[in-house]
Coordinates of C-alpha atoms and ligand atoms in Angstrom, one line a residue:
M1 CA 118.9 -75.3 42.4
A2 CA 119.0 -78.0 45.4
K3 CA 118.2 -76.6 48.5
R4 CA 120.7 -75.9 51.3
Q5 CA 120.4 -78.6 54.4
F6 CA 121.2 -77.5 57.8
V7 CA 121.4 -79.2 61.4
K8 CA 120.9 -77.5 64.5
K9 CA 120.0 -78.8 68.2
I10 CA 117.1 -77.4 70.1
C11 CA 117.5 -78.0 73.9
L12 CA 114.7 -77.5 76.0
L13 CA 115.3 -76.3 79.1
G14 CA 113.1 -76.0 83.1
D15 CA 112.2 -77.8 85.9
G16 CA 110.4 -80.8 85.8
E17 CA 107.3 -80.8 84.5
V18 CA 106.4 -77.4 83.5
G19 CA 105.3 -79.1 80.3
K20 CA 108.4 -79.6 78.2
T21 CA 108.5 -83.0 77.3
S22 CA 104.3 -82.7 76.3
L23 CA 105.9 -79.7 74.3
I24 CA 107.6 -81.3 72.1
R25 CA 105.0 -84.2 72.1
R26 CA 102.7 -81.5 70.7
Y27 CA 105.0 -80.5 67.9
V28 CA 107.2 -83.5 67.0
L29 CA 106.3 -87.5 67.0
D30 CA 108.8 -89.3 66.0
L31 CA 111.9 -90.0 68.5
F32 CA 115.1 -90.1 67.2
D33 CA 117.8 -92.3 68.5
D34 CA 116.8 -93.8 71.5
Q35 CA 120.6 -94.8 72.0
Y36 CA 121.1 -90.9 72.7
I37 CA 118.7 -92.1 76.3
Q38 CA 121.6 -94.4 77.5
T39 CA 124.7 -92.1 76.2
F40 CA 123.6 -88.8 77.2
G41 CA 120.1 -89.2 79.3
A42 CA 118.8 -86.9 77.1
K43 CA 115.8 -87.7 74.3
V44 CA 116.6 -86.7 71.0
S45 CA 113.5 -85.8 68.8
K46 CA 114.2 -84.9 64.9
K47 CA 111.7 -82.6 62.9
V48 CA 112.2 -81.3 59.4
L49 CA 111.3 -78.1 58.7
E50 CA 111.1 -76.8 54.9
L51 CA 112.2 -73.3 54.5
E52 CA 111.0 -71.7 51.0
D53 CA 115.0 -71.9 50.0
A54 CA 116.2 -74.6 52.9
N55 CA 115.5 -76.7 54.5
L56 CA 116.6 -77.2 58.6
T57 CA 116.5 -80.6 60.2
M58 CA 116.1 -79.1 64.4
M59 CA 117.7 -81.9 66.5
I60 CA 114.9 -81.7 69.7
W61 CA 117.2 -81.9 73.3
D62 CA 115.1 -82.8 76.0
V63 CA 115.4 -84.3 79.4
L64 CA 114.7 -87.7 81.0
G65 CA 113.1 -87.2 84.3
Q66 CA 113.2 -84.6 87.7
K67 CA 117.0 -83.8 86.8
T68 CA 117.5 -80.7 88.3
Q69 CA 120.6 -78.5 86.1
K70 CA 123.2 -78.9 88.8
A71 CA 122.9 -82.5 87.2
L72 CA 122.8 -82.2 83.8
H73 CA 125.1 -83.7 82.2
T74 CA 126.9 -80.4 79.8
T75 CA 126.9 -82.9 77.1
Y76 CA 123.5 -82.0 77.7
Y77 CA 124.6 -78.2 76.7
A78 CA 127.7 -78.3 74.6
G79 CA 126.7 -77.3 70.7
A80 CA 123.3 -76.7 71.5
N81 CA 122.4 -74.4 68.7
G82 CA 119.0 -72.7 70.5
A83 CA 117.4 -72.6 73.4
L84 CA 113.8 -73.1 74.9
L85 CA 113.6 -72.4 78.5
V86 CA 111.0 -73.3 79.8
C87 CA 108.7 -72.4 82.8
D88 CA 104.9 -73.8 84.6
M89 CA 102.8 -70.3 84.7
T90 CA 100.7 -71.9 87.6
R91 CA 104.5 -72.1 89.4
P92 CA 106.6 -68.7 89.3
E93 CA 109.4 -70.8 91.5
T94 CA 110.0 -72.2 88.4
L95 CA 110.5 -69.2 86.3
E96 CA 113.2 -67.9 89.4
H97 CA 115.0 -71.1 88.8
L98 CA 115.0 -70.1 84.5
K99 CA 117.8 -67.7 86.0
H100 CA 120.0 -70.6 86.7
W101 CA 119.7 -72.7 83.8
Y102 CA 119.6 -70.3 82.0
A103 CA 123.1 -70.0 83.3
D104 CA 124.5 -72.7 83.5
L105 CA 123.4 -73.6 79.1
H106 CA 125.2 -69.5 78.6
E107 CA 128.4 -70.9 80.2
V108 CA 128.5 -73.5 77.4
S109 CA 126.7 -72.1 75.2
G110 CA 127.7 -68.6 74.9
N111 CA 125.2 -67.0 73.3
I112 CA 123.2 -69.0 71.5
P113 CA 119.3 -67.4 70.4
I114 CA 117.0 -68.1 73.2
I115 CA 112.7 -67.5 73.7
V116 CA 111.5 -68.4 76.7
L117 CA 108.2 -69.5 77.5
G118 CA 105.2 -69.3 79.9
N119 CA 104.1 -72.7 79.3
K120 CA 100.6 -74.3 80.3
C121 CA 98.7 -70.6 80.4
D122 CA 95.5 -73.0 79.5
L123 CA 95.6 -72.5 83.9
D124 CA 95.2 -70.4 85.9
M125 CA 98.3 -68.2 85.2
K126 CA 100.4 -67.0 89.2
V127 CA 103.4 -66.2 87.3
K128 CA 103.0 -61.8 86.7
L129 CA 103.6 -61.6 83.2
E130 CA 105.6 -57.9 83.9
D131 CA 108.3 -60.6 85.9
L132 CA 108.4 -63.0 83.6
Q133 CA 108.7 -60.2 80.8
G134 CA 111.0 -58.6 83.0
F135 CA 113.4 -62.4 82.7
A136 CA 112.8 -62.1 78.8
S137 CA 114.1 -58.7 78.3
G138 CA 117.1 -59.0 81.0
I139 CA 118.7 -61.8 78.7
G140 CA 117.3 -60.8 75.1
S141 CA 115.3 -62.7 74.4
K142 CA 111.4 -63.6 73.2
L143 CA 108.7 -63.9 75.6
L144 CA 105.7 -66.8 73.9
L145 CA 102.9 -67.7 76.1
T146 CA 102.5 -70.9 75.6
S147 CA 100.2 -74.2 75.9
A148 CA 100.8 -78.4 75.2
L149 CA 97.5 -78.9 76.1
N150 CA 95.8 -76.7 72.9
G151 CA 98.7 -75.7 71.2
Q152 CA 98.7 -72.6 72.0
N153 CA 102.2 -70.9 70.6
V154 CA 103.5 -74.7 70.0
N155 CA 104.6 -74.2 66.7
E156 CA 105.3 -70.7 66.9
A157 CA 107.8 -70.7 69.4
F158 CA 109.4 -74.1 67.5
H159 CA 109.7 -72.0 64.1
A160 CA 110.7 -68.8 65.4
L161 CA 113.9 -70.2 67.3
G162 CA 114.4 -72.3 63.8
H163 CA 115.0 -69.5 61.6
M164 CA 115.9 -67.6 64.9
T165 CA 119.6 -70.0 64.3
L166 CA 119.0 -69.2 61.2
E167 CA 119.9 -65.9 61.5
G168 CA 123.8 -64.3 62.0
Ligands
G3D1 P1 108.6 -82.1 81.7 O1 108.9 -82.7 80.6 O2 108.6 -80.6 82.2 O3 109.3 -82.8 83.4 P2 105.8 -82.6 80.9 O4 107.2 -82.4 81.6 O5 105.8 -82.6 79.8 O6 105.5 -83.7 82.0 O7 104.3 -82.5 82.3 C1 103.7 -81.8 83.4 C2 102.3 -82.2 83.4 O8 102.1 -80.5 82.5 C3 101.7 -83.3 82.7 O9 100.8 -83.8 83.3 C4 100.9 -82.7 81.1 O10 100.4 -83.2 81.1 C5 101.4 -81.4 81.6 N1 101.0 -80.0 80.8 C6 102.1 -79.7 80.5 N2 101.9 -79.2 79.4 C7 101.2 -78.4 79.7 C8 99.7 -77.8 79.2 O11 100.0 -76.7 78.3 N3 98.7 -76.9 79.7 C9 98.1 -77.9 81.0 N4 96.7 -77.9 81.4 N5 98.7 -79.0 81.3 C10 100.9 -79.1 80.3 P3 100.2 -85.2 83.8 O12 99.1 -85.3 84.3 O13 99.3 -86.1 82.3 O14 101.7 -86.1 84.4
MG2 MG1 109.6 -84.9 80.6

């Protein structure tokens, strides 16, 4: 029997330098299509997850440059099926700012699956785990500590989110 095919849009959100591009590079190598860069100011990569009974194609959207969330076009969020909200564990303000990233995303996309990532967990962490946990549970989301440097929880984060986009 032919496998079912799904295509889902995944967005990475968070301040500049938190590690969004590095996380995507860890997970996926192929750049999908440069035309997105010109059209949307976003870089889109593609990764196919071969599951037991389906193939899931993840279109992974990355913010280009160091834009603040205010400058992001709503096209970036439109049609998103899932999101990774990324903060930098060495910079507490990047967790503060996730509230705004979340609010903007939620306005356009409503309740979609989200995983909060505390990235750079290989470094000296300045963000309190209880604060991170508080934010994640406040928006009803899972939480993972990741490192784009050593790969910790990177595949897990994308896979978990991919599975969540197929549920419900
Ligand atoms: P952004 O896409 O969110 O703006 P980048 O962030 O992926 O460009 O990463 C910003 C810097 O943080 C990069 O440093 C990158 O190597 C580093 N970085 C990203 N993730 C991690 C991590 O998990 N651990 C550590 N130690 N560093 C990380 P450079 O110096 O290469 O510009
Ligand atoms: Mg980047």
